Tab-separated table of C-alpha atoms in Angstrom:
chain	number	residue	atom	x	y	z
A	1	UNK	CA	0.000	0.000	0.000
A	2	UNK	CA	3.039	2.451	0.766
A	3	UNK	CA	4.694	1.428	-2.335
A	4	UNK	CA	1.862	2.257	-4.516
A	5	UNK	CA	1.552	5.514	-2.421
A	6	UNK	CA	4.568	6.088	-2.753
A	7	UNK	CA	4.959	5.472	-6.466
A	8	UNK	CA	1.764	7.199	-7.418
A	9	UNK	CA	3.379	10.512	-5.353
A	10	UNK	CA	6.646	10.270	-6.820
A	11	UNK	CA	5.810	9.233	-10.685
A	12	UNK	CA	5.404	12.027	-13.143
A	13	UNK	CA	2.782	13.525	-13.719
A	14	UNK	CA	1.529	13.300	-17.969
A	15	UNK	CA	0.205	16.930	-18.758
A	16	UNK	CA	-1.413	16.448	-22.571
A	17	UNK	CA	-1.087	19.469	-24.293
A	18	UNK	CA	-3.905	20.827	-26.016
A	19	UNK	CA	-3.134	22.916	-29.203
A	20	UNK	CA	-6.002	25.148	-30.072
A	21	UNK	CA	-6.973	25.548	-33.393
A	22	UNK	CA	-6.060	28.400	-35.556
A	23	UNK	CA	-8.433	31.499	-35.663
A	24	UNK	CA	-8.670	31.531	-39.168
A	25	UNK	CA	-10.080	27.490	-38.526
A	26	UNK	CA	-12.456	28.314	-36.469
A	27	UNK	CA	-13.960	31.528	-37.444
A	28	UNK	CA	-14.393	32.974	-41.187
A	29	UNK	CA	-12.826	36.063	-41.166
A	30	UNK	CA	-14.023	38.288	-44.110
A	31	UNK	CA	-12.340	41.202	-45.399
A	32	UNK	CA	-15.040	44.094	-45.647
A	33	UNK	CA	-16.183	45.517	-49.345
A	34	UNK	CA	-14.835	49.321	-48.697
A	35	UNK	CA	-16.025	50.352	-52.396
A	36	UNK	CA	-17.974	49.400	-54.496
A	37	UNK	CA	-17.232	49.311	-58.674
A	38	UNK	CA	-20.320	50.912	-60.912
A	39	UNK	CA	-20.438	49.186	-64.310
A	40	UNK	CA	-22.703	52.209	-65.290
A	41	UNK	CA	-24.938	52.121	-68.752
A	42	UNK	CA	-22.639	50.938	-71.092
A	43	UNK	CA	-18.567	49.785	-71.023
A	44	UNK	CA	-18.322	51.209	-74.196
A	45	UNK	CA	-15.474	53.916	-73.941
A	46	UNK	CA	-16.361	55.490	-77.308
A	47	UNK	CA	-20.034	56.014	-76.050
A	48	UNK	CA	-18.776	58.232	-72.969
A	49	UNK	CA	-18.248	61.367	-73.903
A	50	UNK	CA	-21.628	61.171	-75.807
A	51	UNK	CA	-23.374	59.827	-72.909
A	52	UNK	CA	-21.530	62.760	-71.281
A	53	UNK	CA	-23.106	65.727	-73.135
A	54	UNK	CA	-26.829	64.227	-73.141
A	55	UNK	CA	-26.835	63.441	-69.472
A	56	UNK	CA	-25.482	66.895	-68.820
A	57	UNK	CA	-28.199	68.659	-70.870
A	58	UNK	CA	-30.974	66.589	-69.583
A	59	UNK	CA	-29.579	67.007	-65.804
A	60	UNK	CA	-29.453	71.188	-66.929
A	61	UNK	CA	-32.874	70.922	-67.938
A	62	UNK	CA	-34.336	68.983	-64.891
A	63	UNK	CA	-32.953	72.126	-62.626
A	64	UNK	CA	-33.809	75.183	-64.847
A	65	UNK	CA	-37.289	73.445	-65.458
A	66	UNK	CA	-38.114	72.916	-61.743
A	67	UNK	CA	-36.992	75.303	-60.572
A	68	UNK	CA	-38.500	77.457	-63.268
A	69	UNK	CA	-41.750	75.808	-61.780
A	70	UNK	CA	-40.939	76.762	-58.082
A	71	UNK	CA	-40.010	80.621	-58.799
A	72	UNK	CA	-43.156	80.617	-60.860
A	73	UNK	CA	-45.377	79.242	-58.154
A	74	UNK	CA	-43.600	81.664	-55.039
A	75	UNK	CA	-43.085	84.535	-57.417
A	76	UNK	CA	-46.987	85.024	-58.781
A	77	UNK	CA	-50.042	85.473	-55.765
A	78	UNK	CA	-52.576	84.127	-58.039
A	79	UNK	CA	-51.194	80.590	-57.962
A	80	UNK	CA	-50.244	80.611	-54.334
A	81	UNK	CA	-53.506	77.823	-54.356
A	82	UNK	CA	-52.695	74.323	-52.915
A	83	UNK	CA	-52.771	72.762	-56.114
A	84	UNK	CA	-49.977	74.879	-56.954
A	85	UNK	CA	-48.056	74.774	-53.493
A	86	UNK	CA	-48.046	70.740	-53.603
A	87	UNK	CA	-46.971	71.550	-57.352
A	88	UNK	CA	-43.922	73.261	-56.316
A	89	UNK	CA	-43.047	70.579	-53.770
A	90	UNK	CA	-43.283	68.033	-56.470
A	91	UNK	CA	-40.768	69.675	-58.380
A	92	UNK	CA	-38.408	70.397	-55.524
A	93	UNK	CA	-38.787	66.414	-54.773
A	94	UNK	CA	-37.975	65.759	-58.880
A	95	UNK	CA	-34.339	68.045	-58.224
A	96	UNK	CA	-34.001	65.543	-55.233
A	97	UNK	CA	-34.401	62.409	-57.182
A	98	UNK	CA	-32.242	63.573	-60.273
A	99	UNK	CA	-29.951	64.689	-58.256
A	100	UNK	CA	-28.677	61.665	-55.849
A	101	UNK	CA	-27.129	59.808	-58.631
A	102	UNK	CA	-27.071	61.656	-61.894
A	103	UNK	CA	-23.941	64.259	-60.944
A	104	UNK	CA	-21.906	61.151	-60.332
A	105	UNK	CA	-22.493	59.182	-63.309
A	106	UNK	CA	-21.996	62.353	-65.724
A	107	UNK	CA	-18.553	62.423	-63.773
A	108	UNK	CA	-17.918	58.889	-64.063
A	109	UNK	CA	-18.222	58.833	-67.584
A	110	UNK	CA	-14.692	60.788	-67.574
A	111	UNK	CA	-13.362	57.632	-65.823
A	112	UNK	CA	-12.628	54.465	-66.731
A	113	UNK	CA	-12.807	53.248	-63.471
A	114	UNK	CA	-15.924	54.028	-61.450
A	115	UNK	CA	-15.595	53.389	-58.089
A	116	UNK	CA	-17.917	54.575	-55.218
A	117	UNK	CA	-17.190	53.695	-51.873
A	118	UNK	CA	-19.446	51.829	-48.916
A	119	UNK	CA	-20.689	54.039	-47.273
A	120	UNK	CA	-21.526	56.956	-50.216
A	121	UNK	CA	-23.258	53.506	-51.309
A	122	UNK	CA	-25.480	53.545	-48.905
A	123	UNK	CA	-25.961	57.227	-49.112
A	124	UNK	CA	-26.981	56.584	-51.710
A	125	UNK	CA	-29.536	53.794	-51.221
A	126	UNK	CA	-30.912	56.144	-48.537
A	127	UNK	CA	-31.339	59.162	-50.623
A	128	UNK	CA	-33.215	57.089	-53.444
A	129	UNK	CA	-35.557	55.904	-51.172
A	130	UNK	CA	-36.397	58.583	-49.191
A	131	UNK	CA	-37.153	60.714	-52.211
A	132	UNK	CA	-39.388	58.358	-54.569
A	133	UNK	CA	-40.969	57.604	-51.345
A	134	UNK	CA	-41.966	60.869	-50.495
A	135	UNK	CA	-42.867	61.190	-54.216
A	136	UNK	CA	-45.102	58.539	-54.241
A	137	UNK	CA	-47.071	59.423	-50.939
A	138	UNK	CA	-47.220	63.474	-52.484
A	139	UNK	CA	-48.734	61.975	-55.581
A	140	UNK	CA	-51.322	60.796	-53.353
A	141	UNK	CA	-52.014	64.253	-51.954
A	142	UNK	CA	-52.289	65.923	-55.317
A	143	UNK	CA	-54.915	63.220	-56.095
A	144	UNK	CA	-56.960	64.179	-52.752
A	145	UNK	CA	-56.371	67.675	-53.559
A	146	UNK	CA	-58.036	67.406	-57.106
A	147	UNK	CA	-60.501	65.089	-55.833
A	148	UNK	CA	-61.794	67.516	-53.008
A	149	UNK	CA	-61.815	70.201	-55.994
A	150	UNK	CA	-64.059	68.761	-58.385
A	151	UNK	CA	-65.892	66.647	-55.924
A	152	UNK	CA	-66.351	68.920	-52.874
A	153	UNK	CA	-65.829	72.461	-54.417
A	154	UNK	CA	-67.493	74.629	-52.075
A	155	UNK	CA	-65.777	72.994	-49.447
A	156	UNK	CA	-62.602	72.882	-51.004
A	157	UNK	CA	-60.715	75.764	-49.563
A	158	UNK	CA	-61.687	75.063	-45.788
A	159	UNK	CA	-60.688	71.221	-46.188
A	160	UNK	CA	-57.481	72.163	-48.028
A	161	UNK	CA	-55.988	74.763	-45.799
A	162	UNK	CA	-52.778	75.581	-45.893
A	163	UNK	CA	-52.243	73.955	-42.024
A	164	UNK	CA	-53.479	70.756	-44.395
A	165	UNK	CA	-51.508	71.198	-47.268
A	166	UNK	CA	-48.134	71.507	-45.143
A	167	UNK	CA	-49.380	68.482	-42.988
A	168	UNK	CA	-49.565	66.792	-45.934
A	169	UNK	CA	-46.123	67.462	-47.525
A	170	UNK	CA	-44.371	67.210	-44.140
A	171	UNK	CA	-46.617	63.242	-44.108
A	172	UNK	CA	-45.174	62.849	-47.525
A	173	UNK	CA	-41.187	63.178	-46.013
A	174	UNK	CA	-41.834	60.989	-42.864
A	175	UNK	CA	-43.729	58.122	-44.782
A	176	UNK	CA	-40.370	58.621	-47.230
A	177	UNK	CA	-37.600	58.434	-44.284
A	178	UNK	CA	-39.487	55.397	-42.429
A	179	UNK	CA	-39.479	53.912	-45.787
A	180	UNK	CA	-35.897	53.920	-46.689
A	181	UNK	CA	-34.842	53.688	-43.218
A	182	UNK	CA	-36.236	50.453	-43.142
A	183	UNK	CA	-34.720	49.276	-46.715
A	184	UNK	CA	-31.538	50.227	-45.281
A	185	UNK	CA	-31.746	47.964	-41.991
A	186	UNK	CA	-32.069	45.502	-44.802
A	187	UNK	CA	-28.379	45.924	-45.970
A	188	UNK	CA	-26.358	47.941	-43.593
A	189	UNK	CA	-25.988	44.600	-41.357
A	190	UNK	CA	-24.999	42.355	-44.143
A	191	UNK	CA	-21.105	41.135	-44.630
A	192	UNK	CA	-19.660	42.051	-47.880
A	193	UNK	CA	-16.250	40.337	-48.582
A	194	UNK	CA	-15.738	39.559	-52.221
A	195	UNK	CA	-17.586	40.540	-55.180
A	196	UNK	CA	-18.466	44.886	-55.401
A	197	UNK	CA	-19.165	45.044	-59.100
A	198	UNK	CA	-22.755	46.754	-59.038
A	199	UNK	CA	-24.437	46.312	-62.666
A	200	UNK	CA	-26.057	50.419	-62.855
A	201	UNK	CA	-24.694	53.640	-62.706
A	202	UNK	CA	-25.905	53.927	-58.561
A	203	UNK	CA	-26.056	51.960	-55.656
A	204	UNK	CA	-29.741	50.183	-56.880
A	205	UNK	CA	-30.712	48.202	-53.497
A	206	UNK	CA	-31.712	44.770	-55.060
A	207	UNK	CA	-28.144	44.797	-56.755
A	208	UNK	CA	-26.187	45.637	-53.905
A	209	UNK	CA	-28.151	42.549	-51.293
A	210	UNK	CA	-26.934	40.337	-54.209
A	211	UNK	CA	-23.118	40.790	-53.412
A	212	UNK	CA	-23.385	40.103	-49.777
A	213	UNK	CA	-21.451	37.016	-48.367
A	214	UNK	CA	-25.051	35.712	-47.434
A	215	UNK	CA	-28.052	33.854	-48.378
A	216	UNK	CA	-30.315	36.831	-49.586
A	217	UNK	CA	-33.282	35.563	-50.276
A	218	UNK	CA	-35.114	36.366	-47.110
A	219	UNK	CA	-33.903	39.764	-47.399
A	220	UNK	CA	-34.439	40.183	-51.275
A	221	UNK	CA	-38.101	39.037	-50.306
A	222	UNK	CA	-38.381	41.788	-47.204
A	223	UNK	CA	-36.959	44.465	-49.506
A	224	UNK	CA	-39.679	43.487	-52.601
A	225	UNK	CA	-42.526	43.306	-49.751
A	226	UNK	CA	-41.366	46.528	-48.413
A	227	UNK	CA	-40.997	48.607	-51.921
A	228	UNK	CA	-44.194	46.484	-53.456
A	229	UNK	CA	-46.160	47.846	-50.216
A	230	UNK	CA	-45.590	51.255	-50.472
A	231	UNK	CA	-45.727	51.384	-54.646
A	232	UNK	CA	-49.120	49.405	-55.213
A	233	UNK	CA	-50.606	51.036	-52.258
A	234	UNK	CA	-50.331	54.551	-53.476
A	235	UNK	CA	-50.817	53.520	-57.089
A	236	UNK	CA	-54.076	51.962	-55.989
A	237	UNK	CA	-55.476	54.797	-53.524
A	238	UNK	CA	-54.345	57.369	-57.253
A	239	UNK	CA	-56.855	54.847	-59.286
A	240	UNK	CA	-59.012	54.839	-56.885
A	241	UNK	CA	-59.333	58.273	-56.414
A	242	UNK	CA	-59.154	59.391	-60.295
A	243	UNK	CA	-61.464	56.654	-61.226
A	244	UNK	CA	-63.733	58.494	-59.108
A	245	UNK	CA	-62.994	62.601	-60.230
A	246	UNK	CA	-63.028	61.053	-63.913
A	247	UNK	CA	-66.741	59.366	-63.250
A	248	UNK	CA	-67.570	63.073	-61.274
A	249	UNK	CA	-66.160	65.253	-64.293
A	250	UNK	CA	-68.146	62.715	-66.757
A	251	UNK	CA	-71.371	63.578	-65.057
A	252	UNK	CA	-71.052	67.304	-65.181
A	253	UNK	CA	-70.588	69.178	-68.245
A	254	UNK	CA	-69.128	72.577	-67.994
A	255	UNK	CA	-66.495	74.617	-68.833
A	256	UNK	CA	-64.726	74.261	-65.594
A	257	UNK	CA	-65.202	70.379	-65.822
A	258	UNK	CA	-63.345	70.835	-69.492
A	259	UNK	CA	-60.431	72.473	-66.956
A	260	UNK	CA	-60.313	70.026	-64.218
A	261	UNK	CA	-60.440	67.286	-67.333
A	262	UNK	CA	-57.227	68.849	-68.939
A	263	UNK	CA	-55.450	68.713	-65.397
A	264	UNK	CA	-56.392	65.870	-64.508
A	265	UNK	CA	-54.887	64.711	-67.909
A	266	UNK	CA	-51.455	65.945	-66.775
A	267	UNK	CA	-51.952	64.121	-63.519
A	268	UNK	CA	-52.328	60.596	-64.423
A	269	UNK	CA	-49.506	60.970	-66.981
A	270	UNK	CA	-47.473	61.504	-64.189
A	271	UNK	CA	-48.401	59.436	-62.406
A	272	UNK	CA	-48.787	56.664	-64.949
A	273	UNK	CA	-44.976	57.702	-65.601
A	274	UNK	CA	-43.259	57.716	-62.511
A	275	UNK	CA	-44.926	54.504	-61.140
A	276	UNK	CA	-44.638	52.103	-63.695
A	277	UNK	CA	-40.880	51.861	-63.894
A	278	UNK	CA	-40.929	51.802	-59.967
A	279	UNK	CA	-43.724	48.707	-59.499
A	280	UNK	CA	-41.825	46.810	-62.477
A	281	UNK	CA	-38.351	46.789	-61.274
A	282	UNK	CA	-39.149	46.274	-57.749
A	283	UNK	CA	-42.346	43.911	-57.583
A	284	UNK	CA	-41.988	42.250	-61.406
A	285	UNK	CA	-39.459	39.018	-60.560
A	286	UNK	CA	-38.804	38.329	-64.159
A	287	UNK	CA	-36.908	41.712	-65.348
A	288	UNK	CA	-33.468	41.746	-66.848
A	289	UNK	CA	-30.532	43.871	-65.734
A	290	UNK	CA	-30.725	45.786	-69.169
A	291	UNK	CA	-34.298	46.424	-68.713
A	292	UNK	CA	-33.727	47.621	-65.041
A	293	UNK	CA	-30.873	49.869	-66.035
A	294	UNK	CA	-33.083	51.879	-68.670
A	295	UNK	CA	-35.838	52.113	-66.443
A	296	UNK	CA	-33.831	53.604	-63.711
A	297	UNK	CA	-32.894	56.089	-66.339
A	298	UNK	CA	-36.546	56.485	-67.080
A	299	UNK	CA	-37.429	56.927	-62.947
A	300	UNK	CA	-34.417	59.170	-62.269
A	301	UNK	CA	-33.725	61.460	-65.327
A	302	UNK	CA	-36.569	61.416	-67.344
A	303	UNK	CA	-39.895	61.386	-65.451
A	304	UNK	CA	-38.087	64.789	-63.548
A	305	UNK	CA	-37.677	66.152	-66.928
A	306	UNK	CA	-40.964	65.703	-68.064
A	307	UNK	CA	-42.695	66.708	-65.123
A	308	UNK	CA	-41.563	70.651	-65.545
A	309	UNK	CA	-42.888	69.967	-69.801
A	310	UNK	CA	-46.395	68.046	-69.064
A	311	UNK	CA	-47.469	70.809	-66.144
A	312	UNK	CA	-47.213	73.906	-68.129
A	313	UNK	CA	-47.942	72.613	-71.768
A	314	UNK	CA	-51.359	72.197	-70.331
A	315	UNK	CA	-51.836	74.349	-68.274
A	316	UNK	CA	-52.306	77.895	-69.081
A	317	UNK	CA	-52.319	79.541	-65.883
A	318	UNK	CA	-48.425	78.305	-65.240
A	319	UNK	CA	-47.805	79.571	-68.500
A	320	UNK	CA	-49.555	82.531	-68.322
A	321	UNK	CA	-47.532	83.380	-65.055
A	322	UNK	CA	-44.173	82.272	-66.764
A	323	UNK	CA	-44.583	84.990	-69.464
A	324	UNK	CA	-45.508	87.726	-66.534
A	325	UNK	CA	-42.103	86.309	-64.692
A	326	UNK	CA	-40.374	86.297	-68.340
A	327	UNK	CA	-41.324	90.236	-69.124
A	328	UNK	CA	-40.624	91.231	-65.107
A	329	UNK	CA	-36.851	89.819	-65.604
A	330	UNK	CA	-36.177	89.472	-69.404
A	331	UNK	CA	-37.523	93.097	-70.283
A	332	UNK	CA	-36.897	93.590	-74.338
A	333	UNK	CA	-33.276	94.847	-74.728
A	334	UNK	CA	-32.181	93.457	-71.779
A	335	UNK	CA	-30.720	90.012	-72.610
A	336	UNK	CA	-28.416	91.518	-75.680
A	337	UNK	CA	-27.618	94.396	-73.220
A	338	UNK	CA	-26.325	92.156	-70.733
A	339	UNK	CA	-24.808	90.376	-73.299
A	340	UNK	CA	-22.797	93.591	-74.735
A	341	UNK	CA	-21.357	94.109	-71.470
A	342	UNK	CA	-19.765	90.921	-70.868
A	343	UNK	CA	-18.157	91.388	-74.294
């Protein structure tokens, strides 16, 4: 018994050694995407400078046109109405959607390289949301505004106060911001490590998900549910409500119907332009990267552009006020005297 005590005391002691595994074993370490490479329209370098000068003119002519629109609508007391005031909004809204993305890719068609990095990315993704959001929800209250016009008339300046009208435009901006600040909880959590070639000219959200070191489907489905939501919603409460001043201004014959008929005209052209692009590239599954990459022209160039063009052609108290603005400023003489001088 003392010998085995004695032995068991005395022996040495076996310490196994355990090695623990290397870091990069047991944990994936990714390297984080801290740019992101914009294919743009087209990889064709002797289509850039064209593409160049026409995106320049058009981005020119979204600015002077809106804001042409805005000066008009401050500037003249006879259309300080709320048709008018949500009109000016609208255009301030089209600077903000032609603007998030369409500076950059004029200057990145001087490049041959066109890099963004992550975090103007998301900018980016924030911006775009937050504007055609608030677009989409002030489309809305143009369409109650005409509605409560030809369908409520004698009622229609107590129910659209100006108290309503900014309640309504400041609605517009928060529905926007909880809109794209949920999109973007969508993608600012998700690891990026290896591929940051975006197919567009901007940081389009269902392109960017794609990239992450992730499954994306459940997040590609949240982000479709999310968009498809707010788009078919609003498009549906604007049919609703037109199909209902169209039946109104059907019914009545006058010449003031023949007015509200020729604005309304104007109204579901935009509308009819601005959503359709939107609903197919975010709720139609089946669309192509060449499709989406002309219709995000159409949504972010385009529909601003012609918003300025289908508002005054038709409407003849915008351009009636235009040419009063035009002979306060541009007096007869004046242009080819200012012009003499800087000679």
């Amino acid at each position: 018994m003392l010998t085995s005590l004695t032995d068991l005391c005395f022996s040495p002691i076996q310490v196994t050694e355990t090695k623990s595994l290397p870091k990069s074993m047991n944990e994936t370490n990714h390297s984080r995407v801290t740019e992101f490479v914009l294919l743009g329209l087209s990889s064709s370098r002797e289509l850039q400078p064209f593409l160049f000068l026409i995106f320049s003119l058009f981005y020119l002519a979204i600015l002077l046109g809106n804001f042409l629109i805005i000066l008009t609508v401050t500037s003249d007391s006879r259309l300080h109405t709320p048709m008018y005031f949500l009109l000016a909004n609208l255009s301030f809204i089209d600077v903000c959607v032609a603007s998030f993305a369409t500076p950059k890719m004029i200057a990145d068609s001087l490049v041959e390289r066109k890099t963004i990095s992550f975090d103007a990315c998301l900018a980016q993704i924030f911006f775009v949301h937050l504007f055609t959001g608030s677009e989409m929800v002030l489309l809305v209250s143009m369409a109650y505004d005409r509605y409560v016009a030809i369908c409520k008339p004698l009622h229609y300046m107590t129910i659209m106060s100006r108290r309503v009208c900014v309640v309504l435009v400041l609605i517009s901006w928060f529905v926007g911001f909880i809109h794209t600040t949920s999109q973007l909880a969508f993608t600012v959590n998700l690891p990026f490590c290896g591929p940051n070639k975006v197919d567009s000219f901007f940081c389009d959200l269902p392109l960017v998900t794609k990239l992450a070191c992730t499954d994306t489907y459940v997040v590609s489905l949240l982000i479709v549910a999310d968009s498809g939501f707010l788009s078919l919603s609003s498009f549906l409460l604007l049919v609703v409500s037109y199909t209902v001043i169209l039946v109104t201004v059907r019914n009545r014959s006058s010449a003031s119907m023949a007015k509200a008929r020729s604005t309304l005209t104007a109204h579901i052209t935009v509308v009819t332009l601005f959503f359709g692009p939107c609903i197919f590239i975010y709720v139609w599954p089946f669309s192509s990267y060449s499709v989406d990459k002309v219709l995000a022209v159409f949504y972010t160039i385009f529909t601003p552009i012609l918003n300025p063009v289908i508002y005054t052609l038709r409407n003849k108290e915008v351009k009636a006020a235009m040419s009063k603005l035009k002979s306060r400023y541009l007096k007869p003489g004046q242009i080819s005297v200012v012009i003499r001088k800087a000679l």
